[in-house]
Amino acid sequence: MSGMTSSARPHLNRRLAEFGTTIFAEMSALAVATGAINLGQGFPDTDGPEEVREAAVRALREGRGNQYPPGPGIPELRTAIAAHQQRRYGLSYDPDTEVLVTAGATEAIAAALLALVEPGDEVVALEPYYDSYAASIAMAGGTRVPVTLRPHVEEGASFRLDLDELRSAVTGRTRLLLINTPHNPTGTVLTRAELAAIAELAVERDLLVVTDEVYEHLVFDDAEHLPLAAFPGMRERTVTIGSAGKTFSFTGWKVGWVTASPELTAAVRSVKQFLTYVSSGPFQYAVAEALALPDTYFEEFRRSMLARRDILAQGLTEAGFEVFRPAGTYFVTTDIRPLGEKDGFAFCRALPHRAGVVAIPNAVFYDDREAGAPFVRFAFCKREETLREAVERLRAL
């Protein structure tokens, strides 16, 4: 008898066989078991603006969004997203045909890749990458092609993109570039010159681009967030992804969005309707109000995170880590080799017991696990007193 019986075949689809329980679940469970300070998963330990939370309560009480909202998202939020893109970047989008509300940025990424990638298509992504990228490419039947951001200590201790390596990664099978800036986990913010080169390559090779820009409001020092869709030739080929969770510190609400041309938006919407259909009804009304907050909110939010970045980065330096001070996001990547360590997995699994702190091994964000082995990520989206306590504990190393 040939073939494998249904009971003998693995239950998990073979495309997803390499993806098990996420490292975030493992490390968060370890934090609970040991009482460690969790600087692993990227969620704040305080809520966002009170007026935004009250807007959600008001929507609940008034019965707005308690039933299925419209599939593309409520008109108020789509209009607010379009207004935000126009006000911040001079990008004009039609709220009715070029904006789509999703269940967080993670669904937006999955829906975009499932919509735009055929089996066998190559997707070039910047490595290390957010773990859902690899899973979404696999679900679409695509082939991921990593282009690695490499550490450059001489350039202010940062991770940089090799544009020649990016260009050489594009083949006749390449369908799409998956770009993330500000970049999680390295904290790199792509420069105007880098983005211009990516745009030129996309136009030259007629590639689609999905850009994950959820940390757009968290850029520090001299860095500037520039949306790729604003570059010549990119408006019609770029799917831009944003999120309320990172900007307003309500990650549990799961409100994200896509802005793109009508054709691209329709393609992503066709997939999204069969994933969650709709989500976050009352929260959509609250996020619509949040996006209309004055610029002073966004600036104060950035300043607050900058102060926390500096507390953690300085403390990690004093504890003996080599620190790559991020230009964006709310994560700090470190090199553990100055501590006499070289295996990020082993280091992170022992750290809660050794120092009472949880971090994430960057190797989980790499196809080439060896390239990421000595790097460990810490989140600084926590109270300042929590960060100071974590730093004090880490000095025990």
Tab-separated table of C-alpha atoms in Angstrom:
chain	number	residue	atom	x	y	z
A	1	MET	CA	0.000	0.000	0.000
A	2	SER	CA	1.564	3.282	-1.067
A	3	GLY	CA	1.320	6.700	0.509
A	4	MET	CA	0.838	7.798	4.088
A	5	THR	CA	-2.458	7.284	5.922
A	6	SER	CA	-4.270	10.296	7.327
A	7	SER	CA	-3.543	9.249	10.895
A	8	ALA	CA	0.154	8.794	10.178
A	9	ARG	CA	0.619	12.109	8.390
A	10	PRO	CA	1.628	15.057	10.620
A	11	HIS	CA	-1.358	17.203	11.497
A	12	LEU	CA	0.405	20.502	10.847
A	13	ASN	CA	0.578	21.593	7.207
A	14	ARG	CA	4.089	20.885	5.930
A	15	ARG	CA	4.523	24.542	4.912
A	16	LEU	CA	4.347	25.447	8.591
A	17	ALA	CA	6.279	22.494	9.975
A	18	GLU	CA	9.227	24.678	10.977
A	19	PHE	CA	7.003	26.983	13.046
A	20	GLY	CA	6.107	25.784	16.527
A	21	THR	CA	5.399	27.686	19.717
A	22	THR	CA	6.824	31.180	19.435
A	23	ILE	CA	9.786	32.228	21.525
A	24	PHE	CA	7.614	35.014	22.947
A	25	ALA	CA	5.231	32.501	24.519
A	26	GLU	CA	8.141	30.495	25.916
A	27	MET	CA	9.939	33.468	27.420
A	28	SER	CA	6.777	35.100	28.771
A	29	ALA	CA	5.909	31.838	30.526
A	30	LEU	CA	9.420	31.772	31.952
A	31	ALA	CA	8.965	35.322	33.239
A	32	VAL	CA	5.796	34.284	35.076
A	33	ALA	CA	7.397	31.133	36.488
A	34	THR	CA	10.471	32.959	37.805
A	35	GLY	CA	8.991	36.364	38.667
A	36	ALA	CA	11.452	37.976	36.263
A	37	ILE	CA	11.005	41.389	34.678
A	38	ASN	CA	9.760	40.751	31.159
A	39	LEU	CA	11.731	42.830	28.658
A	40	GLY	CA	11.094	40.228	25.983
A	41	GLN	CA	7.745	40.734	24.295
A	42	GLY	CA	7.125	44.211	22.922
A	43	PHE	CA	4.101	45.474	24.778
A	44	PRO	CA	3.910	48.469	27.150
A	45	ASP	CA	3.176	48.025	30.848
A	46	THR	CA	0.984	51.155	30.889
A	47	ASP	CA	-2.090	52.073	28.856
A	48	GLY	CA	-2.176	54.830	26.299
A	49	PRO	CA	-4.000	58.186	26.452
A	50	GLU	CA	-6.983	58.307	28.777
A	51	GLU	CA	-9.091	60.180	26.221
A	52	VAL	CA	-8.553	57.386	23.708
A	53	ARG	CA	-9.555	54.723	26.214
A	54	GLU	CA	-12.651	56.737	27.107
A	55	ALA	CA	-13.511	56.997	23.416
A	56	ALA	CA	-13.644	53.183	23.301
A	57	VAL	CA	-15.843	53.069	26.407
A	58	ARG	CA	-18.137	55.688	24.890
A	59	ALA	CA	-18.435	53.691	21.671
A	60	LEU	CA	-19.324	50.568	23.648
A	61	ARG	CA	-21.987	52.350	25.656
A	62	GLU	CA	-23.480	54.015	22.600
A	63	GLY	CA	-23.672	50.701	20.753
A	64	ARG	CA	-21.225	51.704	18.037
A	65	GLY	CA	-19.235	48.732	16.784
A	66	ASN	CA	-20.799	46.142	19.075
A	67	GLN	CA	-22.083	44.347	15.974
A	68	TYR	CA	-20.123	43.617	12.797
A	69	PRO	CA	-18.492	46.795	11.508
A	70	PRO	CA	-18.119	47.248	7.728
A	71	GLY	CA	-15.637	44.827	6.172
A	72	PRO	CA	-13.092	47.479	5.105
A	73	GLY	CA	-13.365	49.239	8.502
A	74	ILE	CA	-15.643	51.972	9.769
A	75	PRO	CA	-15.698	55.108	7.584
A	76	GLU	CA	-14.545	57.300	10.476
A	77	LEU	CA	-11.336	55.322	10.924
A	78	ARG	CA	-10.596	54.997	7.223
A	79	THR	CA	-11.010	58.755	6.891
A	80	ALA	CA	-8.729	59.334	9.899
A	81	ILE	CA	-6.048	57.040	8.448
A	82	ALA	CA	-6.152	58.867	5.125
A	83	ALA	CA	-5.949	62.228	6.926
A	84	HIS	CA	-2.963	61.011	8.961
A	85	GLN	CA	-1.067	59.960	5.819
A	86	GLN	CA	-1.814	63.294	4.188
A	87	ARG	CA	-0.892	65.392	7.218
A	88	ARG	CA	2.300	63.539	8.103
A	89	TYR	CA	3.675	62.613	4.692
A	90	GLY	CA	1.702	64.421	1.991
A	91	LEU	CA	0.350	61.096	0.710
A	92	SER	CA	-3.226	61.237	-0.544
A	93	TYR	CA	-5.415	58.128	-0.215
A	94	ASP	CA	-9.109	57.647	-0.948
A	95	PRO	CA	-10.692	56.366	2.299
A	96	ASP	CA	-13.219	54.311	0.351
A	97	THR	CA	-10.931	52.499	-2.092
A	98	GLU	CA	-7.366	52.811	-0.783
A	99	VAL	CA	-7.624	52.170	2.974
A	100	LEU	CA	-8.328	48.854	4.704
A	101	VAL	CA	-8.600	48.242	8.464
A	102	THR	CA	-7.154	44.945	9.713
A	103	ALA	CA	-6.848	42.947	12.929
A	104	GLY	CA	-3.515	44.487	13.774
A	105	ALA	CA	-0.489	44.734	11.529
A	106	THR	CA	0.077	40.981	11.742
A	107	GLU	CA	-3.134	40.272	9.845
A	108	ALA	CA	-2.265	43.001	7.356
A	109	ILE	CA	1.075	41.292	6.664
A	110	ALA	CA	-0.545	37.872	6.282
A	111	ALA	CA	-3.380	39.134	4.082
A	112	ALA	CA	-1.000	41.105	1.851
A	113	LEU	CA	1.345	38.162	1.297
A	114	LEU	CA	-1.473	35.653	0.787
A	115	ALA	CA	-3.040	38.012	-1.725
A	116	LEU	CA	0.046	38.952	-3.709
A	117	VAL	CA	2.323	35.884	-3.617
A	118	GLU	CA	1.820	32.736	-5.715
A	119	PRO	CA	3.463	29.387	-4.899
A	120	GLY	CA	7.064	29.539	-6.094
A	121	ASP	CA	7.324	33.333	-6.003
A	122	GLU	CA	10.353	34.693	-4.181
A	123	VAL	CA	9.917	37.280	-1.438
A	124	VAL	CA	13.009	39.252	-0.463
A	125	ALA	CA	12.906	40.279	3.207
A	126	LEU	CA	15.310	42.117	5.474
A	127	GLU	CA	16.824	39.746	8.018
A	128	PRO	CA	16.486	39.576	11.008
A	129	TYR	CA	12.728	39.843	10.591
A	130	TYR	CA	9.533	39.830	12.628
A	131	ASP	CA	8.623	36.175	12.985
A	132	SER	CA	5.246	36.383	11.228
A	133	TYR	CA	6.966	37.302	7.949
A	134	ALA	CA	8.445	33.838	7.482
A	135	ALA	CA	5.193	32.124	8.456
A	136	SER	CA	3.097	34.282	6.127
A	137	ILE	CA	5.442	33.699	3.187
A	138	ALA	CA	5.263	29.963	3.891
A	139	MET	CA	1.455	29.992	4.048
A	140	ALA	CA	1.388	31.728	0.667
A	141	GLY	CA	3.695	29.049	-0.767
A	142	GLY	CA	6.393	31.607	-1.483
A	143	THR	CA	10.132	31.270	-1.067
A	144	ARG	CA	11.754	33.688	1.356
A	145	VAL	CA	15.080	35.195	0.363
A	146	PRO	CA	16.770	36.954	3.286
A	147	VAL	CA	19.016	39.965	2.915
A	148	THR	CA	20.829	40.385	6.195
A	149	LEU	CA	21.291	43.694	8.011
A	150	ARG	CA	24.829	43.424	9.341
A	151	PRO	CA	26.341	45.037	12.432
A	152	HIS	CA	28.722	47.929	11.852
A	153	VAL	CA	30.411	48.951	15.077
A	154	GLU	CA	32.409	51.664	13.323
A	155	GLU	CA	29.184	53.375	12.167
A	156	GLY	CA	27.894	54.192	15.619
A	157	ALA	CA	27.146	50.546	16.449
A	158	SER	CA	24.212	49.973	14.105
A	159	PHE	CA	22.901	47.381	11.667
A	160	ARG	CA	23.022	48.472	8.034
A	161	LEU	CA	21.619	47.283	4.717
A	162	ASP	CA	24.015	46.283	1.932
A	163	LEU	CA	22.317	47.620	-1.194
A	164	ASP	CA	24.487	45.520	-3.499
A	165	GLU	CA	23.426	42.406	-1.609
A	166	LEU	CA	19.782	43.461	-1.920
A	167	ARG	CA	20.110	43.970	-5.669
A	168	SER	CA	21.830	40.617	-6.154
A	169	ALA	CA	19.051	38.855	-4.193
A	170	VAL	CA	16.460	39.843	-6.820
A	171	THR	CA	15.988	37.226	-9.543
A	172	GLY	CA	13.498	36.564	-12.312
A	173	ARG	CA	11.348	34.755	-9.736
A	174	THR	CA	11.180	37.674	-7.302
A	175	ARG	CA	7.643	38.973	-6.850
A	176	LEU	CA	7.856	41.193	-3.826
A	177	LEU	CA	10.145	43.069	-1.449
A	178	LEU	CA	9.132	42.987	2.232
A	179	ILE	CA	10.614	46.056	3.915
A	180	ASN	CA	10.449	47.028	7.588
A	181	THR	CA	11.479	50.503	8.748
A	182	PRO	CA	11.893	51.450	11.556
A	183	HIS	CA	13.235	47.924	11.784
A	184	ASN	CA	12.354	45.349	14.432
A	185	PRO	CA	14.496	43.944	16.051
A	186	THR	CA	17.626	45.954	15.161
A	187	GLY	CA	16.204	49.480	15.567
A	188	THR	CA	17.627	50.507	12.192
A	189	VAL	CA	15.822	53.318	10.342
A	190	LEU	CA	16.470	53.201	6.619
A	191	THR	CA	17.917	56.440	5.256
A	192	ARG	CA	16.607	58.504	2.360
A	193	ALA	CA	19.434	57.183	0.154
A	194	GLU	CA	18.673	53.563	1.073
A	195	LEU	CA	14.957	53.982	0.443
A	196	ALA	CA	15.624	55.737	-2.868
A	197	ALA	CA	17.773	52.790	-3.951
A	198	ILE	CA	15.061	50.309	-2.931
A	199	ALA	CA	12.490	52.319	-4.883
A	200	GLU	CA	14.732	52.437	-7.940
A	201	LEU	CA	15.236	48.663	-7.786
A	202	ALA	CA	11.493	48.008	-7.390
A	203	VAL	CA	10.640	50.174	-10.391
A	204	GLU	CA	13.449	48.771	-12.528
A	205	ARG	CA	12.475	45.136	-11.825
A	206	ASP	CA	8.710	45.807	-11.647
A	207	LEU	CA	8.387	44.501	-8.090
A	208	LEU	CA	5.615	44.919	-5.570
A	209	VAL	CA	6.655	46.156	-2.124
A	210	VAL	CA	5.043	45.605	1.269
A	211	THR	CA	6.344	48.030	3.888
A	212	ASP	CA	5.810	47.450	7.605
A	213	GLU	CA	5.930	50.922	9.166
A	214	VAL	CA	4.257	50.262	12.523
A	215	TYR	CA	7.019	52.097	14.428
A	216	GLU	CA	6.727	55.208	12.248
A	217	HIS	CA	6.273	57.506	15.253
A	218	LEU	CA	9.204	56.067	17.198
A	219	VAL	CA	12.360	57.491	15.598
A	220	PHE	CA	15.156	59.042	17.615
A	221	ASP	CA	18.153	61.341	17.397
A	222	ASP	CA	18.735	62.437	13.785
A	223	ALA	CA	16.695	59.639	12.203
A	224	GLU	CA	13.621	60.419	10.099
A	225	HIS	CA	10.847	58.081	9.050
A	226	LEU	CA	10.172	58.338	5.319
A	227	PRO	CA	7.376	56.213	3.825
A	228	LEU	CA	8.527	54.275	0.789
A	229	ALA	CA	5.242	55.015	-1.001
A	230	ALA	CA	6.298	58.675	-1.256
A	231	PHE	CA	9.286	57.886	-3.502
A	232	PRO	CA	9.023	58.169	-7.312
A	233	GLY	CA	7.204	55.252	-8.916
A	234	MET	CA	6.241	53.671	-5.598
A	235	ARG	CA	2.711	54.932	-4.925
A	236	GLU	CA	1.104	52.388	-7.246
A	237	ARG	CA	3.264	49.375	-6.243
A	238	THR	CA	3.502	49.751	-2.440
A	239	VAL	CA	1.302	48.293	0.302
A	240	THR	CA	1.972	50.337	3.446
A	241	ILE	CA	1.094	48.792	6.825
A	242	GLY	CA	0.443	50.783	10.005
A	243	SER	CA	-0.796	50.022	13.498
A	244	ALA	CA	-2.440	51.735	16.441
A	245	GLY	CA	-0.950	49.356	18.983
A	246	LYS	CA	2.612	50.680	18.824
A	247	THR	CA	1.692	54.356	18.543
A	248	PHE	CA	-1.023	54.541	21.203
A	249	SER	CA	0.023	51.706	23.556
A	250	PHE	CA	-3.156	49.675	23.164
A	251	THR	CA	-1.634	46.543	21.657
A	252	GLY	CA	-4.543	44.348	22.801
A	253	TRP	CA	-7.022	46.219	20.633
A	254	LYS	CA	-5.449	44.802	17.447
A	255	VAL	CA	-6.219	47.669	15.083
A	256	GLY	CA	-3.990	47.895	12.041
A	257	TRP	CA	-4.396	49.141	8.493
A	258	VAL	CA	-3.272	49.023	4.900
A	259	THR	CA	-2.957	51.960	2.517
A	260	ALA	CA	-2.356	51.206	-1.159
A	261	SER	CA	-3.697	51.720	-4.669
A	262	PRO	CA	-7.302	50.595	-5.296
A	263	GLU	CA	-6.121	47.451	-7.072
A	264	LEU	CA	-3.718	46.394	-4.315
A	265	THR	CA	-6.185	47.282	-1.555
A	266	ALA	CA	-8.902	45.215	-3.235
A	267	ALA	CA	-6.545	42.237	-3.474
A	268	VAL	CA	-5.626	42.410	0.210
A	269	ARG	CA	-9.274	42.924	1.198
A	270	SER	CA	-10.263	39.789	-0.756
A	271	VAL	CA	-8.030	37.731	1.544
A	272	LYS	CA	-8.703	39.650	4.749
A	273	GLN	CA	-12.446	38.945	4.523
A	274	PHE	CA	-11.733	35.227	4.864
A	275	LEU	CA	-9.300	35.613	7.771
A	276	THR	CA	-11.031	37.665	10.469
A	277	TYR	CA	-13.749	39.225	8.264
A	278	VAL	CA	-13.990	42.111	10.748
A	279	SER	CA	-12.613	42.928	14.198
A	280	SER	CA	-12.222	45.527	16.951
A	281	GLY	CA	-15.510	47.321	16.294
A	282	PRO	CA	-15.681	49.822	19.193
A	283	PHE	CA	-11.901	50.233	19.204
A	284	GLN	CA	-11.983	51.448	15.622
A	285	TYR	CA	-13.948	54.504	16.741
A	286	ALA	CA	-11.394	55.166	19.472
A	287	VAL	CA	-8.432	54.865	17.113
A	288	ALA	CA	-10.121	57.280	14.705
A	289	GLU	CA	-10.052	59.857	17.499
A	290	ALA	CA	-6.501	58.910	18.469
A	291	LEU	CA	-5.151	59.573	14.975
A	292	ALA	CA	-6.553	63.082	15.192
A	293	LEU	CA	-4.603	63.898	18.365
A	294	PRO	CA	-2.397	66.993	18.057
A	295	ASP	CA	1.243	66.663	17.058
A	296	THR	CA	2.203	67.358	20.667
A	297	TYR	CA	0.983	63.872	21.617
A	298	PHE	CA	3.221	62.148	19.070
A	299	GLU	CA	6.223	64.266	20.068
A	300	GLU	CA	5.747	63.612	23.777
A	301	PHE	CA	5.330	59.895	23.094
A	302	ARG	CA	8.610	59.907	21.176
A	303	ARG	CA	10.427	61.855	23.909
A	304	SER	CA	9.138	59.481	26.577
A	305	MET	CA	10.409	56.439	24.697
A	306	LEU	CA	13.719	58.146	23.960
A	307	ALA	CA	14.295	58.644	27.686
A	308	ARG	CA	13.518	54.987	28.323
A	309	ARG	CA	15.802	53.905	25.506
A	310	ASP	CA	18.671	55.822	27.075
A	311	ILE	CA	18.052	54.330	30.531
A	312	LEU	CA	18.153	50.791	29.186
A	313	ALA	CA	20.970	51.302	26.686
A	314	GLN	CA	23.215	52.911	29.280
A	315	GLY	CA	22.407	50.246	31.845
A	316	LEU	CA	23.121	47.428	29.405
A	317	THR	CA	26.439	49.035	28.495
A	318	GLU	CA	27.399	49.265	32.171
A	319	ALA	CA	26.377	45.613	32.629
A	320	GLY	CA	28.942	44.596	29.995
A	321	PHE	CA	26.872	44.148	26.835
A	322	GLU	CA	27.853	45.653	23.517
A	323	VAL	CA	24.855	47.831	22.741
A	324	PHE	CA	23.478	48.785	19.325
A	325	ARG	CA	21.636	51.973	20.237
A	326	PRO	CA	18.441	51.950	18.138
A	327	ALA	CA	17.435	54.837	15.885
A	328	GLY	CA	13.816	53.636	16.049
A	329	THR	CA	11.307	51.133	17.546
A	330	TYR	CA	11.304	50.288	21.252
A	331	PHE	CA	13.901	47.530	21.225
A	332	VAL	CA	17.618	47.450	21.981
A	333	THR	CA	19.762	44.764	20.361
A	334	THR	CA	22.897	43.724	22.229
A	335	ASP	CA	25.896	41.484	21.605
A	336	ILE	CA	26.551	39.068	24.485
A	337	ARG	CA	30.082	38.080	23.480
A	338	PRO	CA	31.745	40.696	25.738
A	339	LEU	CA	30.109	38.782	28.619
A	340	GLY	CA	31.862	35.596	27.514
A	341	GLU	CA	28.651	34.229	25.970
A	342	LYS	CA	27.911	33.241	22.390
A	343	ASP	CA	24.612	31.331	22.389
A	344	GLY	CA	21.644	33.710	22.642
A	345	PHE	CA	19.132	30.904	23.231
A	346	ALA	CA	21.043	29.464	26.170
A	347	PHE	CA	21.755	32.932	27.526
A	348	CYS	CA	18.087	34.012	27.427
A	349	ARG	CA	16.823	30.790	28.965
A	350	ALA	CA	19.279	31.186	31.846
A	351	LEU	CA	18.915	34.948	32.286
A	352	PRO	CA	15.670	34.882	34.343
A	353	HIS	CA	17.363	32.586	36.850
A	354	ARG	CA	20.679	34.468	36.841
A	355	ALA	CA	19.406	38.034	36.904
A	356	GLY	CA	15.608	38.044	37.064
A	357	VAL	CA	15.178	39.549	33.573
A	358	VAL	CA	13.684	38.123	30.373
A	359	ALA	CA	14.998	38.960	26.894
A	360	ILE	CA	14.609	37.463	23.416
A	361	PRO	CA	17.378	35.725	21.409
A	362	ASN	CA	17.610	37.416	18.014
A	363	ALA	CA	18.465	34.110	16.339
A	364	VAL	CA	14.718	33.374	16.122
A	365	PHE	CA	14.487	36.231	13.598
A	366	TYR	CA	17.151	34.738	11.284
A	367	ASP	CA	17.158	31.971	8.689
A	368	ASP	CA	20.889	31.735	9.408
A	369	ARG	CA	20.713	31.038	13.138
A	370	GLU	CA	24.489	31.287	13.475
A	371	ALA	CA	24.451	34.867	12.176
A	372	GLY	CA	22.026	35.838	14.930
A	373	ALA	CA	23.434	33.627	17.689
A	374	PRO	CA	25.284	36.271	19.751
A	375	PHE	CA	22.538	38.919	19.640
A	376	VAL	CA	19.823	39.454	22.253
A	377	ARG	CA	16.902	41.908	22.188
A	378	PHE	CA	15.488	43.871	25.125
A	379	ALA	CA	12.277	45.954	25.046
A	380	PHE	CA	12.214	49.395	26.683
A	381	CYS	CA	8.470	50.139	26.361
A	382	LYS	CA	8.146	49.801	30.143
A	383	ARG	CA	7.923	52.176	33.100
A	384	GLU	CA	11.164	53.959	33.875
A	385	GLU	CA	11.235	52.449	37.359
A	386	THR	CA	10.844	48.976	35.833
A	387	LEU	CA	13.764	49.613	33.492
A	388	ARG	CA	15.946	50.917	36.338
A	389	GLU	CA	15.179	47.798	38.382
A	390	ALA	CA	15.987	45.572	35.387
A	391	VAL	CA	19.277	47.393	34.859
A	392	GLU	CA	20.166	46.956	38.505
A	393	ARG	CA	19.504	43.236	38.266
A	394	LEU	CA	21.539	42.891	35.081
A	395	ARG	CA	24.586	44.358	36.802
A	396	ALA	CA	24.795	40.993	38.565
A	397	LEU	CA	26.137	39.591	35.299
